[in-house]
Each structure stands twice: as structure tokens, then as C-alpha cells.
mmCIF file of C-alpha atoms and ligand atoms in Angstrom:
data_model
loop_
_atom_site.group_PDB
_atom_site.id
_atom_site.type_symbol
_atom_site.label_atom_id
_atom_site.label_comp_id
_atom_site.label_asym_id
_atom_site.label_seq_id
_atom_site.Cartn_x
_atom_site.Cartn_y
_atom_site.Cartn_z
ATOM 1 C CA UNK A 1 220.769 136.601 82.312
ATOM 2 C CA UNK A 2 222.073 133.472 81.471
ATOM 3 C CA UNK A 3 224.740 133.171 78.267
ATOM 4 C CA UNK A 4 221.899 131.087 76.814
ATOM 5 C CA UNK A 5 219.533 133.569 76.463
ATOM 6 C CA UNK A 6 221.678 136.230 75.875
ATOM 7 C CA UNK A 7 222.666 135.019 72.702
ATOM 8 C CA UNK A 8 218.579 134.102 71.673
ATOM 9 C CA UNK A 9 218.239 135.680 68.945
ATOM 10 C CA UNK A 10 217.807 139.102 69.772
ATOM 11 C CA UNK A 11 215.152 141.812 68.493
ATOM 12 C CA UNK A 12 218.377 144.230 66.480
ATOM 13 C CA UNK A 13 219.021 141.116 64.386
ATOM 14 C CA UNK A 14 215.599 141.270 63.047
ATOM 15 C CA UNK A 15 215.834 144.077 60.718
ATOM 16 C CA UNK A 16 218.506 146.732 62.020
ATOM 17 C CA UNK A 17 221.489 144.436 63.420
ATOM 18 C CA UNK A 18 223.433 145.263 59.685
ATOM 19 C CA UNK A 19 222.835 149.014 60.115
ATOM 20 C CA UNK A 20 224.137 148.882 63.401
ATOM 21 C CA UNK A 21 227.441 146.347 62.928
ATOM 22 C CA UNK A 22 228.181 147.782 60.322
ATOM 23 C CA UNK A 23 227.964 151.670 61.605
ATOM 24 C CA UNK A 24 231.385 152.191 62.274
ATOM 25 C CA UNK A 25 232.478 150.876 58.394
ATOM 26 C CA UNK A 26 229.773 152.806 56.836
ATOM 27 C CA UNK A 27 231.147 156.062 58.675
ATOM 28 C CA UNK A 28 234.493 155.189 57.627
ATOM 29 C CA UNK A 29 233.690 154.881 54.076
ATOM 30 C CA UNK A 30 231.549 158.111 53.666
ATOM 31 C CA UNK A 31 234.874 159.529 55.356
ATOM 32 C CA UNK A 32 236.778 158.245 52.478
ATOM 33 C CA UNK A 33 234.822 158.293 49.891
ATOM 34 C CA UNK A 34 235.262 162.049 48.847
ATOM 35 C CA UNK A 35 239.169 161.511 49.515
ATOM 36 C CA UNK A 36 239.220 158.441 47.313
ATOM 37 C CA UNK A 37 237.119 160.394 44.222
ATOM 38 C CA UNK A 38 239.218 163.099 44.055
ATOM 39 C CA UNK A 39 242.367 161.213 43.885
ATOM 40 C CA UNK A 40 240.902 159.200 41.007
ATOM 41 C CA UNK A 41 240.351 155.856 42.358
ATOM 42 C CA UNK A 42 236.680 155.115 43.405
ATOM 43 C CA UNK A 43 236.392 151.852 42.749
ATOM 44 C CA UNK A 44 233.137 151.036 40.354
ATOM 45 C CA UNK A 45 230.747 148.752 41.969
ATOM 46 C CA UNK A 46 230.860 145.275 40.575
ATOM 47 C CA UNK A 47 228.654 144.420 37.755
ATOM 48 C CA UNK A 48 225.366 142.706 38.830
ATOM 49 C CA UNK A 49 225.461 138.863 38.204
ATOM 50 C CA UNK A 50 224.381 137.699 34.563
ATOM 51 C CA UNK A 51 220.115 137.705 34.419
ATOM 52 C CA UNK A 52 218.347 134.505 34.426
ATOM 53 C CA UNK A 53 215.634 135.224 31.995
ATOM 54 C CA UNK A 54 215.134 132.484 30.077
ATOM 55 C CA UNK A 55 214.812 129.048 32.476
ATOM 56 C CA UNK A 56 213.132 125.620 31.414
ATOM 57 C CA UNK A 57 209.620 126.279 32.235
ATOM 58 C CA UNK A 58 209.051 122.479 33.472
ATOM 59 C CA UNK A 59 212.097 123.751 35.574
ATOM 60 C CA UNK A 60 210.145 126.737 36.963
ATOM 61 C CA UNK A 61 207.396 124.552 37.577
ATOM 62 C CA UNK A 62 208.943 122.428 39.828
ATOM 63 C CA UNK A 63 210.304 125.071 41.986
ATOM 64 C CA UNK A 64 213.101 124.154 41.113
ATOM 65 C CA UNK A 65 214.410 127.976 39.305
ATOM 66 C CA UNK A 66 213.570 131.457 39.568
ATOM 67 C CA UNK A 67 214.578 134.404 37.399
ATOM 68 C CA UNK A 68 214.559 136.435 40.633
ATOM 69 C CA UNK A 69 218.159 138.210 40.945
ATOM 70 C CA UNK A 70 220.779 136.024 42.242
ATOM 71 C CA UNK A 71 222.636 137.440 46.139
ATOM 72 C CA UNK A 72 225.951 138.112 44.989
ATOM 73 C CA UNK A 73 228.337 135.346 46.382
ATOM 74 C CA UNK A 74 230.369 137.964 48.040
ATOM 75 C CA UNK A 75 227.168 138.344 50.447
ATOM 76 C CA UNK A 76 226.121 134.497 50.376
ATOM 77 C CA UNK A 77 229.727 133.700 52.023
ATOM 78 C CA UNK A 78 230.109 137.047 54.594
ATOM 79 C CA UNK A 79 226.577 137.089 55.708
ATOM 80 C CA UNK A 80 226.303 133.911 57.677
ATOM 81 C CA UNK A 81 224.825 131.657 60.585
ATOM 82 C CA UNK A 82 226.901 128.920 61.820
ATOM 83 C CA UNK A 83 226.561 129.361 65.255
ATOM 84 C CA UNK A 84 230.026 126.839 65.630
ATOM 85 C CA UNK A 85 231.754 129.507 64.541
ATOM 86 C CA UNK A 86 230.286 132.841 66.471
ATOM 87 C CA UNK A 87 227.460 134.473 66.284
ATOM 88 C CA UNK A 88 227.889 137.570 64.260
ATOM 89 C CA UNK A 89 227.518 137.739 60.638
ATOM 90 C CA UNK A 90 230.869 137.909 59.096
ATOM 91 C CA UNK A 91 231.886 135.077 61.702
ATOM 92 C CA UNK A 92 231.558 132.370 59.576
ATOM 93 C CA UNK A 93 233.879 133.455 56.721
ATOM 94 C CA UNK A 94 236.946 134.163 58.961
ATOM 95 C CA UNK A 95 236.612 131.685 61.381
ATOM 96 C CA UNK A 96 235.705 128.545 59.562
ATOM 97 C CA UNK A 97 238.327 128.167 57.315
ATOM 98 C CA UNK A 98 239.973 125.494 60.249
ATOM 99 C CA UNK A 99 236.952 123.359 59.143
ATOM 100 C CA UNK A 100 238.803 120.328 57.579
ATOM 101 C CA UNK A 101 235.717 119.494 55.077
ATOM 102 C CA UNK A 102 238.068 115.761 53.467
ATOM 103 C CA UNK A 103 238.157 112.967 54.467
ATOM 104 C CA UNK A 104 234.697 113.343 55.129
ATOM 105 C CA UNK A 105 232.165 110.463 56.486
ATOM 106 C CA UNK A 106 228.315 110.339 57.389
ATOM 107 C CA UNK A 107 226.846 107.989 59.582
ATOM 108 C CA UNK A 108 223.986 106.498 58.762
ATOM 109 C CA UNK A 109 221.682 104.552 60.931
ATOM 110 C CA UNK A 110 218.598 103.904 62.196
ATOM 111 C CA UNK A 111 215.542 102.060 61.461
ATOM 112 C CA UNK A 112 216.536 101.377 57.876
ATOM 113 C CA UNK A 113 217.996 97.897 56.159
ATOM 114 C CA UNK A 114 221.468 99.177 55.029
ATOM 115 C CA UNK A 115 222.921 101.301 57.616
ATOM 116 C CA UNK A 116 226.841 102.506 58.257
ATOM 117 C CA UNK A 117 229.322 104.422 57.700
ATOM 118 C CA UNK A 118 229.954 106.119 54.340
ATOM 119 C CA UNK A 119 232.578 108.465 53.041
ATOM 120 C CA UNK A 120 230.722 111.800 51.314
ATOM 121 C CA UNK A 121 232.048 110.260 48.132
ATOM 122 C CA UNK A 122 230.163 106.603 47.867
ATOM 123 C CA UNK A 123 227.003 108.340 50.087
ATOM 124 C CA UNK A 124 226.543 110.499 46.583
ATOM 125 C CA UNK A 125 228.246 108.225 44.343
ATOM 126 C CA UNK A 126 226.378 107.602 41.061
ATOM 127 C CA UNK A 127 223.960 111.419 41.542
ATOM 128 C CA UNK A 128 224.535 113.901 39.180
ATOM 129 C CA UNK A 129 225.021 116.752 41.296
ATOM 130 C CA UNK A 130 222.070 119.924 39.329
ATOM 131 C CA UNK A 131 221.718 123.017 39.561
ATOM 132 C CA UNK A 132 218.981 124.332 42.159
ATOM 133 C CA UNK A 133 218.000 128.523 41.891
ATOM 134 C CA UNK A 134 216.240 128.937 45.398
ATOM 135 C CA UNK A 135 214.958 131.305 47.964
ATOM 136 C CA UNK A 136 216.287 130.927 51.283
ATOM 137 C CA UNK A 137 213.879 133.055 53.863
ATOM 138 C CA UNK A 138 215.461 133.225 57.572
ATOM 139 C CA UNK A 139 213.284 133.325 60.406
ATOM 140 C CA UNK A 140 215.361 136.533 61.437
ATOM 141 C CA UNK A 141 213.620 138.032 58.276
ATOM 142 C CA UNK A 142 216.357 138.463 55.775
ATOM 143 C CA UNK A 143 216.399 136.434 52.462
ATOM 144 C CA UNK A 144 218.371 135.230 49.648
ATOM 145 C CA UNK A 145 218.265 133.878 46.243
ATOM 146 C CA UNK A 146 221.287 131.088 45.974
ATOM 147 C CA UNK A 147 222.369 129.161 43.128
ATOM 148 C CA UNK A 148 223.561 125.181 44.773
ATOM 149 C CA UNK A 149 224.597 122.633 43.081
ATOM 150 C CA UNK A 150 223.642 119.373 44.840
ATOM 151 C CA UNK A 151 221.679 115.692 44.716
ATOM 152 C CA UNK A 152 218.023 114.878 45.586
ATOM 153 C CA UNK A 153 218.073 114.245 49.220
ATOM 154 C CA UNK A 154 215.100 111.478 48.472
ATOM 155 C CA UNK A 155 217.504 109.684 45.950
ATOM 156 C CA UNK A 156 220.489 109.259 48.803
ATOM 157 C CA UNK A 157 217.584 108.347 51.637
ATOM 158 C CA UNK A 158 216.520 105.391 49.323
ATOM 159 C CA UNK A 159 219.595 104.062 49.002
ATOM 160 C CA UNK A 160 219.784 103.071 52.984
ATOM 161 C CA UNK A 161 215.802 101.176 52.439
ATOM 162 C CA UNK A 162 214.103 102.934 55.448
ATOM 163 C CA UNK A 163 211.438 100.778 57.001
ATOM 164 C CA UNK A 164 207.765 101.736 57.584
ATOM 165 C CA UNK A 165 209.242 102.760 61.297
ATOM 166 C CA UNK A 166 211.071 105.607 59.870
ATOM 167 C CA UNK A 167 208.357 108.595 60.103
ATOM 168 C CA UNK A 168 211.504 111.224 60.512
ATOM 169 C CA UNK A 169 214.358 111.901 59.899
ATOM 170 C CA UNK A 170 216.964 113.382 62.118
ATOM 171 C CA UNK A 171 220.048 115.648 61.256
ATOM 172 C CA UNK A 172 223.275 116.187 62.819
ATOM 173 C CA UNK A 173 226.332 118.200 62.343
ATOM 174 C CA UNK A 174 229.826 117.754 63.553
ATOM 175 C CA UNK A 175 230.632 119.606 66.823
ATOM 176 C CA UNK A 176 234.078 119.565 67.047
ATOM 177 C CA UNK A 177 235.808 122.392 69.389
ATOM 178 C CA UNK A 178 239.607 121.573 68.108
ATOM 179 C CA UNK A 179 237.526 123.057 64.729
ATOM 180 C CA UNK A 180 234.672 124.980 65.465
ATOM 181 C CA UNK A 181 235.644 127.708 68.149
ATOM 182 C CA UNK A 182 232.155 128.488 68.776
ATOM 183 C CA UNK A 183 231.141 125.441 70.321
ATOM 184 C CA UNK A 184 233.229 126.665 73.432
ATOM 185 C CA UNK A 185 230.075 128.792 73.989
ATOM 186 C CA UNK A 186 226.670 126.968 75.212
ATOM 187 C CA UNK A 187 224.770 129.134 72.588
ATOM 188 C CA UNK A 188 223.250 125.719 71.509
ATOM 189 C CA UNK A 189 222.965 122.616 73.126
ATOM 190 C CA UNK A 190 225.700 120.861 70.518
ATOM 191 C CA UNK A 191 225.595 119.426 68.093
ATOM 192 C CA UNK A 192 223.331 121.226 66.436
ATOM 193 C CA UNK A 193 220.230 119.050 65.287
ATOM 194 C CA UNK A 194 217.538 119.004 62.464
ATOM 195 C CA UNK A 195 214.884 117.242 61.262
ATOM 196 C CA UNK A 196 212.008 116.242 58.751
ATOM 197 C CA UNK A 197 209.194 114.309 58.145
ATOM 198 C CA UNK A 198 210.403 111.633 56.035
ATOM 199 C CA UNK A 199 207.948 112.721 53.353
ATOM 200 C CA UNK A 200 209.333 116.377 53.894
ATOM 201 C CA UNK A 201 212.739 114.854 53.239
ATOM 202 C CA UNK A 202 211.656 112.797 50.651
ATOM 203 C CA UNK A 203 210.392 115.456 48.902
ATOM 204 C CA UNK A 204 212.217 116.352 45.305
ATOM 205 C CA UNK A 205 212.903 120.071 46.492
ATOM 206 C CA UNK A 206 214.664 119.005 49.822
ATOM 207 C CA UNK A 207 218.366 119.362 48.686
ATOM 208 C CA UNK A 208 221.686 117.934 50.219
ATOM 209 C CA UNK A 209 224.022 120.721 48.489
ATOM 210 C CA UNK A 210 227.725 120.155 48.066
ATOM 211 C CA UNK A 211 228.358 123.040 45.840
ATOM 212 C CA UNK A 212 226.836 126.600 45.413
ATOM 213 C CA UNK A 213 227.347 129.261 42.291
ATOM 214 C CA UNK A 214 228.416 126.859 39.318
ATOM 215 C CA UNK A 215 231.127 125.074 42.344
ATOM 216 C CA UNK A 216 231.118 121.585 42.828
ATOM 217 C CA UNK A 217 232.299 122.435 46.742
ATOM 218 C CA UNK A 218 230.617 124.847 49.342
ATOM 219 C CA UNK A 219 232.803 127.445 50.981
ATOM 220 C CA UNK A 220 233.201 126.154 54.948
ATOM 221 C CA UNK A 221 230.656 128.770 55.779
ATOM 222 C CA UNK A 222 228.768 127.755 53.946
ATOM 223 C CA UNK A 223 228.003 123.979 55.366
ATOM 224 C CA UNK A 224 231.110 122.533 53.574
ATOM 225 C CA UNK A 225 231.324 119.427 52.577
ATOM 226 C CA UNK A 226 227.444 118.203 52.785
ATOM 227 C CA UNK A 227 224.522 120.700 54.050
ATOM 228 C CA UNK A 228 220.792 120.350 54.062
ATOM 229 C CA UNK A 229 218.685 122.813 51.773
ATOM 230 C CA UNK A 230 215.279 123.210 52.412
ATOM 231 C CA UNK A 231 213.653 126.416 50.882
ATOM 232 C CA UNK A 232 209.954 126.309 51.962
ATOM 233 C CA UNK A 233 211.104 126.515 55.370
ATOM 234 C CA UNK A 234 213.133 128.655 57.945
ATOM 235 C CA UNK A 235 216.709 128.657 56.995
ATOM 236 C CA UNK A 236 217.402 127.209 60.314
ATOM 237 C CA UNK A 237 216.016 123.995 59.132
ATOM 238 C CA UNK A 238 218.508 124.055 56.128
ATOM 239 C CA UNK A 239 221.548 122.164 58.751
ATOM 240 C CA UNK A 240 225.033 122.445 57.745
ATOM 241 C CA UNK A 241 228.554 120.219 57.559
ATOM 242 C CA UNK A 242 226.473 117.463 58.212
ATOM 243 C CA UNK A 243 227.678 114.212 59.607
ATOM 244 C CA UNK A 244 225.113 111.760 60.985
ATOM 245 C CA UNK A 245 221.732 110.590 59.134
ATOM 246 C CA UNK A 246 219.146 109.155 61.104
ATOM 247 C CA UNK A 247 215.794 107.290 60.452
ATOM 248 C CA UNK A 248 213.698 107.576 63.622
ATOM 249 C CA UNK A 249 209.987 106.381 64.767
ATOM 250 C CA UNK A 250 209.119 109.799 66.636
ATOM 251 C CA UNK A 251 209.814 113.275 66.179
ATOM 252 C CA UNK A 252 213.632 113.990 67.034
ATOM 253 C CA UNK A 253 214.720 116.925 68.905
ATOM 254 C CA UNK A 254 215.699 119.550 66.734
ATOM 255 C CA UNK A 255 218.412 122.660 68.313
ATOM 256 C CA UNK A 256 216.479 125.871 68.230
ATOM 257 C CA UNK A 257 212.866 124.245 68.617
ATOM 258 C CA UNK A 258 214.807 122.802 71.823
ATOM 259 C CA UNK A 259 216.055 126.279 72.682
ATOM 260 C CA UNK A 260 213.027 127.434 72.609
ATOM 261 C CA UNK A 261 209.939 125.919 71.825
ATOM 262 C CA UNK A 262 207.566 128.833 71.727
ATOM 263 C CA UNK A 263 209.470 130.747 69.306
ATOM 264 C CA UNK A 264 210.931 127.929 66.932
ATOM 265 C CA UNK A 265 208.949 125.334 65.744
ATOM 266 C CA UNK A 266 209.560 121.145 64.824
ATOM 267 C CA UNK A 267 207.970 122.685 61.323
ATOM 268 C CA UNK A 268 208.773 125.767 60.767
ATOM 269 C CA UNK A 269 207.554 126.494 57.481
ATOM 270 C CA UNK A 270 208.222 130.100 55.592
ATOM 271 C CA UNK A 271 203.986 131.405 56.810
ATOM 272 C CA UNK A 272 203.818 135.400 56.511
ATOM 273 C CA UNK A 273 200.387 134.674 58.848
ATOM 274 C CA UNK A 274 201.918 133.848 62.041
ATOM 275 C CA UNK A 275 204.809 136.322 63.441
ATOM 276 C CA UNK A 276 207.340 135.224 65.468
ATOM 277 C CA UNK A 277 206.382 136.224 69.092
ATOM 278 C CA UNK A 278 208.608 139.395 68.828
ATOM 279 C CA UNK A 279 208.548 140.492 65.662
ATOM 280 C CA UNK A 280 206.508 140.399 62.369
ATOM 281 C CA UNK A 281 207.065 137.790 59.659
ATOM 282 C CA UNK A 282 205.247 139.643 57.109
ATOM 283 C CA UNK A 283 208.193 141.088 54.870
ATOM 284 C CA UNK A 284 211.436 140.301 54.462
ATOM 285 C CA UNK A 285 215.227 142.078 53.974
ATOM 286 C CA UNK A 286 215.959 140.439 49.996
ATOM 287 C CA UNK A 287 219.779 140.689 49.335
ATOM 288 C CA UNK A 288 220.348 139.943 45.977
ATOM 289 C CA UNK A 289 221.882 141.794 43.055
ATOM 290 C CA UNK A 290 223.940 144.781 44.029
ATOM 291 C CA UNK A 291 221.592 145.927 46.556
ATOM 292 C CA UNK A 292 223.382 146.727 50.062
ATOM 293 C CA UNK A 293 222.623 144.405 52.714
ATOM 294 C CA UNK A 294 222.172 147.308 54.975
ATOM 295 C CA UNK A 295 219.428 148.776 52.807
ATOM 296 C CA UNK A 296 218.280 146.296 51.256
ATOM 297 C CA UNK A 297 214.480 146.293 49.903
ATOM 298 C CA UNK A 298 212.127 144.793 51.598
ATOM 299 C CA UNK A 299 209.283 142.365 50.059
ATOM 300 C CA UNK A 300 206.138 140.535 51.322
ATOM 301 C CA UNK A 301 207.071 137.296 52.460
ATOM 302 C CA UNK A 302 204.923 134.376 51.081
ATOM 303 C CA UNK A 303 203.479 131.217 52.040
ATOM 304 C CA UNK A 304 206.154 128.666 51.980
ATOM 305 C CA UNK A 305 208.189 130.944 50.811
ATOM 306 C CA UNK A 306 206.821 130.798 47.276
ATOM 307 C CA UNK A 307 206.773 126.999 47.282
ATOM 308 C CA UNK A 308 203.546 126.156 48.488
ATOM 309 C CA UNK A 309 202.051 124.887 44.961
ATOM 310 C CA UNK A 310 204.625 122.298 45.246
ATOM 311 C CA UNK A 311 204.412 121.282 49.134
ATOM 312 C CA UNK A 312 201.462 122.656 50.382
ATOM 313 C CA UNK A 313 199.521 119.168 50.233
ATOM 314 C CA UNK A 314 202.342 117.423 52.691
ATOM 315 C CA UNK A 315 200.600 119.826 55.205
ATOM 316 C CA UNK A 316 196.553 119.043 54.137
ATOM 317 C CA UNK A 317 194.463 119.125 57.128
ATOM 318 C CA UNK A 318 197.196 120.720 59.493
ATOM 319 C CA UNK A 319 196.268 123.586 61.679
ATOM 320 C CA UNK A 320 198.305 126.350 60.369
ATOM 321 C CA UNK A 321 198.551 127.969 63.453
ATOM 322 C CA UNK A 322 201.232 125.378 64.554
ATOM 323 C CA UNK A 323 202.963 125.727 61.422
ATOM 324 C CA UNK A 324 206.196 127.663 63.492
HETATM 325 N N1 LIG B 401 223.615 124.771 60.622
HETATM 326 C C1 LIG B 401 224.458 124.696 61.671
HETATM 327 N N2 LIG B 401 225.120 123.539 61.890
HETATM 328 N N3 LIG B 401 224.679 125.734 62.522
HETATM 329 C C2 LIG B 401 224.002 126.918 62.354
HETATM 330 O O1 LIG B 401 224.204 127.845 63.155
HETATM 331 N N4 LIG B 401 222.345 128.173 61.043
HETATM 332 C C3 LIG B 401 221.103 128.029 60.277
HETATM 333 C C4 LIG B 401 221.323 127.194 59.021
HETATM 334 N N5 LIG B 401 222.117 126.014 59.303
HETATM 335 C C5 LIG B 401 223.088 127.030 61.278
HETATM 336 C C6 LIG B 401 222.942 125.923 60.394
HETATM 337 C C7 LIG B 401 220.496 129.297 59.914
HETATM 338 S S1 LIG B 401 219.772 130.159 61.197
HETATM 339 C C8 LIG B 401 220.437 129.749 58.636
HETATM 340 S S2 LIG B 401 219.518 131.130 58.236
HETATM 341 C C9 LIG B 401 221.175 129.094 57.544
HETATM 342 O O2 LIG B 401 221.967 127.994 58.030
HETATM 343 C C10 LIG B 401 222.079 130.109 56.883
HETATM 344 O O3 LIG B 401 222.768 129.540 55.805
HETATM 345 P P1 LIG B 401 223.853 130.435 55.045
HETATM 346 O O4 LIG B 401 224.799 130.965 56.063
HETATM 347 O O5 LIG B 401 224.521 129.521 54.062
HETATM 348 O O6 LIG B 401 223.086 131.538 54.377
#
């Protein structure tokens, strides 16, 4: 087997690959845990994050909030993919901290009337960074509810005047191996790509988040400086540390649909109807609140995941067989 497809996703991921990692640190704490009582020092579990009960219902409306429980941050930054910096889980937070996230530039090019080169700075200058409360469903079937803080990616894609040939837009992030020890492994063919329809990007949910949980930055794991959010679909689609911006006439190659094009689709959109070929996309793993990740409930999964009154007409007429 090649090192390519070994490290496909594989079937443990789906639901048990927590309960398994994590078998030997679970043991370990039931082993302490009577120890630590009697001596007086169990620590309390942390208190759940304040409730979001009362949002702007114009807000709601939008998509753009939800009152569902927030994932603590403690899980949002040690339960991550970033495939440039492993492959397990808690990869991300311990080996991405060599990311250097400033100076920071974007490329942006294309078939569009101002292209160049822009630091992150003057590429967002003049947005108001807002507050965004959204679901993000991964195909591997485990989901979160994340607070970011970033700008309309519509509003920056305007500023560059795309022309009537840009029908997409393509994605890239930095691959750099001096930073990103992953990238020593073929796992992907780097850099790691993405892509939308340039009415899917122009959309007001699509998100280019700088920040997450009231923080005007995002940890490195997180897609530090500049990542893509995009919450009706797969959170593969959501690209991180982004560094090129691309306005392109045909659909651009995107990394895991190029992996493997029967499993990962161009669109990919959150659909509970079609499972992935080897395993069921009909629930999903929700950490949030002070729920364990290993045991974490599990809920239906819905159509766009929950967004569809807001984006189901950029898919009118499409066969939603081929929506993965
Ligand atoms: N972007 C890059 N460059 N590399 C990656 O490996 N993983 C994707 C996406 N963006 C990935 C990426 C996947 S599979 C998911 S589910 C989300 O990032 C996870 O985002 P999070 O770690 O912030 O939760």
C-alpha cells in the first residue's frame, strides 16, 4: 500500500478514532482518578461557556448565529486537521506553532482587473472584522459550533473587479517544509487547494476568518493568519493559512477531490442523503459544551448543514446525487 493511501482517510477516524487515541489517557486517568479524590484535589470540570440565548433575530435569519452550545476552545484548538502538520488530531496544536503567521502576503491574480500582491493588512483594510456563530460539519462526521471573527469573503473578492471569465475561484495555502513538517509526507499533493463557484464565494455566509472566540487572530492551528470558512459544506472546503487567490474560467483542482474523486467531491455540500462510500453521513459526533469528544452525542446531520434556506437556490436544478 502506497503512503498515499495509507493515510486516506481511514474507516476508525469516522466515529471511533478518539476512543481509540485516546485509550491509553483515558486508562490513565480512571487510574488516577480515585488517587487524586482522595487526596483532595480532583480538579472541577470547567464551567460550560456563557449561553447564547438571546441573538438578533435578523442575525439568526441570515445564518449568520445560533444559540446552539459553543465547542469549548480548548477542543476547537487540540482537535484539528492540517494535514501540513501530521495527521493525528492533537498534531496541529504542537506542531504548528513554527508557523510564522506576520509578515503575511496573498497573491492575487487571475482573470480580474486589479490583481497583485497584498499584505493581509491592506487585502482587509477598511472591513470590520464580525462576529460569525457557525456549524462546522466534517466529512469524517464530527462537528462543531465555532465562534470567528472575520470579513465577508464577497466584500474582499470585489475589491480585485473579477471579469465575467471568473466562474471560480481557486484557493491555496502555503506549503512550506522549513514550517510545516508535514509536508515532508506525500499525504496530499501540496499545496493544498480549494475552491468555489464564484457565486458560492460570493455568497454573504462564505467567511475569510482571521480571528475565532472574541480574538482578532486565529491560533496557527487553526489557519492563522487568513483561513476560508464555509459552513454549508465539508470542513475540508473551509482551506487554511491561505496565501494565493485566484479567479479562474474552469473548475480548479481542488486537494482531496484530486485524491480521490469518488469519495470527495468539487461540491461537497453538508447532504445527510448521500453517504460517503464507506460510511454513513446521516449523524454526526457534536462537540460542544463540556461534552467529551470521545463520547460525544450524536445528532442527525442536515441538509447543508442547517444552511440550506440561505444557499439552497445556488444549487436549483442540480442533481443532488453529485452534490459530494
Ligand atoms: N486546510 C489545510 N491547508 N490543510 C488541511 O489539512 N483540513 C481541512 C480544513 N482546512 C485542512 C484545511 C479539514 S478536513 C477540516 S475538517 C477543517 O480544516 C478543520 O478545521 P479546524 O481544525 O479549525 O477545526
Amino acid at each position: 500500500m502506497s503512503l498515499r493511501d495509507a493515510l486516506r482517510i481511514p474507516a476508525s477516524v469516522i466515529t471511533d478514532e478518539a476512543v481509540y487515541r485516546d485509550r491509553r489517557r483515558l486508562l490513565a486517568a480512571f487510574a488516577a482518578a480515585p488517587a487524586l479524590a482522595m487526596a483532595g484535589c480532583a480538579e472541577a470540570e470547567p464551567p460550560p461557556p456563557p449561553p447564547r440565548a438571546v441573538i438578533d433575530p435578523a442575525l439568526a435569519r441570515k445564518g449568520y448565529r445560533t444559540t446552539e452550545t459553543l465547542t469549548r476552545f480548548e477542543d476547537a484548538t487540540t482537535y484539528n486537521n492540517f494535514y501540513e502538520f501530521g495527521t493525528d488530531k492533537g498534531d496541529p496544536a504542537r506542531a504548528a506553532r513554527t508557523l510564522r503567521t506576520s509578515p503575511w502576503t496573498v497573491a492575487v491574480g487571475g482573470h480580474c482587473a486589479k490583481p497583485g500582491k497584498f499584505a493581509l493588512t491592506d487585502l482587509i483594510k477598511g472591513l470590520t472584522p464580525e462576529e460569525r456563530v457557525y456549524r462546522l460539519r466534517c466529512v469524517e462526521g464530527w462537528s462543531m459550533v465555532i465562534p470567528w471573527m472575520g470579513v465577508p469573503l464577497g466584500d474582499v473578492l470585489k475589491r480585485f473587479e473579477p471579469t465575467s471569465k471568473a466562474k471560480y475561484v481557486a484557493f491555496t495555502t502555503l506549503a512550506d517544509p522549513g514550517q510545516m513538517p508535514g509536508i515532508a509526507y506525500r499525504s496530499i499533493d501540496w499545496p493544498y487547494r480549494e475552491g468555489l463557484r464564484i457565486d458560492e464565494a460570493m455568497h454573504p455566509l462564505s467567511l475569510l476568518a482571521t480571528g475565532m472566540y472574541g480574538k482578532t487572530t486565529l491560533p496557527q492551528q487553526n489557519g492563522a493568519p487568513l483561513r476560508l470558512v464555509v459552513p454549508w459544506k465539508y470542513g475540508f472546503k473551509s482551506i487554511k493559512s491561505i496565501i494565493a487567490i485566484t479567479f479562474v474560467e474552469k473548475m480548479p483542482v481542488t486537494s482531496w477531490n484530486d485524491l480521490q474523486p469518488s469519495e470527495y467531491g468539487f461540491f461537497s455540500n453538508v447532504n445527510p442523503a448521500v453517504d460517503h462510500p464507506r460510511w454513513s453521513q446521516k449523524t454526526e459526533r457534536r462537540i460542544a459544551g463540556t461534552q467529551s469528544k470521545l463520547f460525544a452525542d450524536r445528532i442527525p446531520t442536515r441538509p447543508f448543514n442547517g444552511y440550506g434556506d440561505q444557499v439552497a437556490g445556488l444549487y436549483a436544478g442540480m442533481d443532488l446525487r453529485r452534490w459530494f
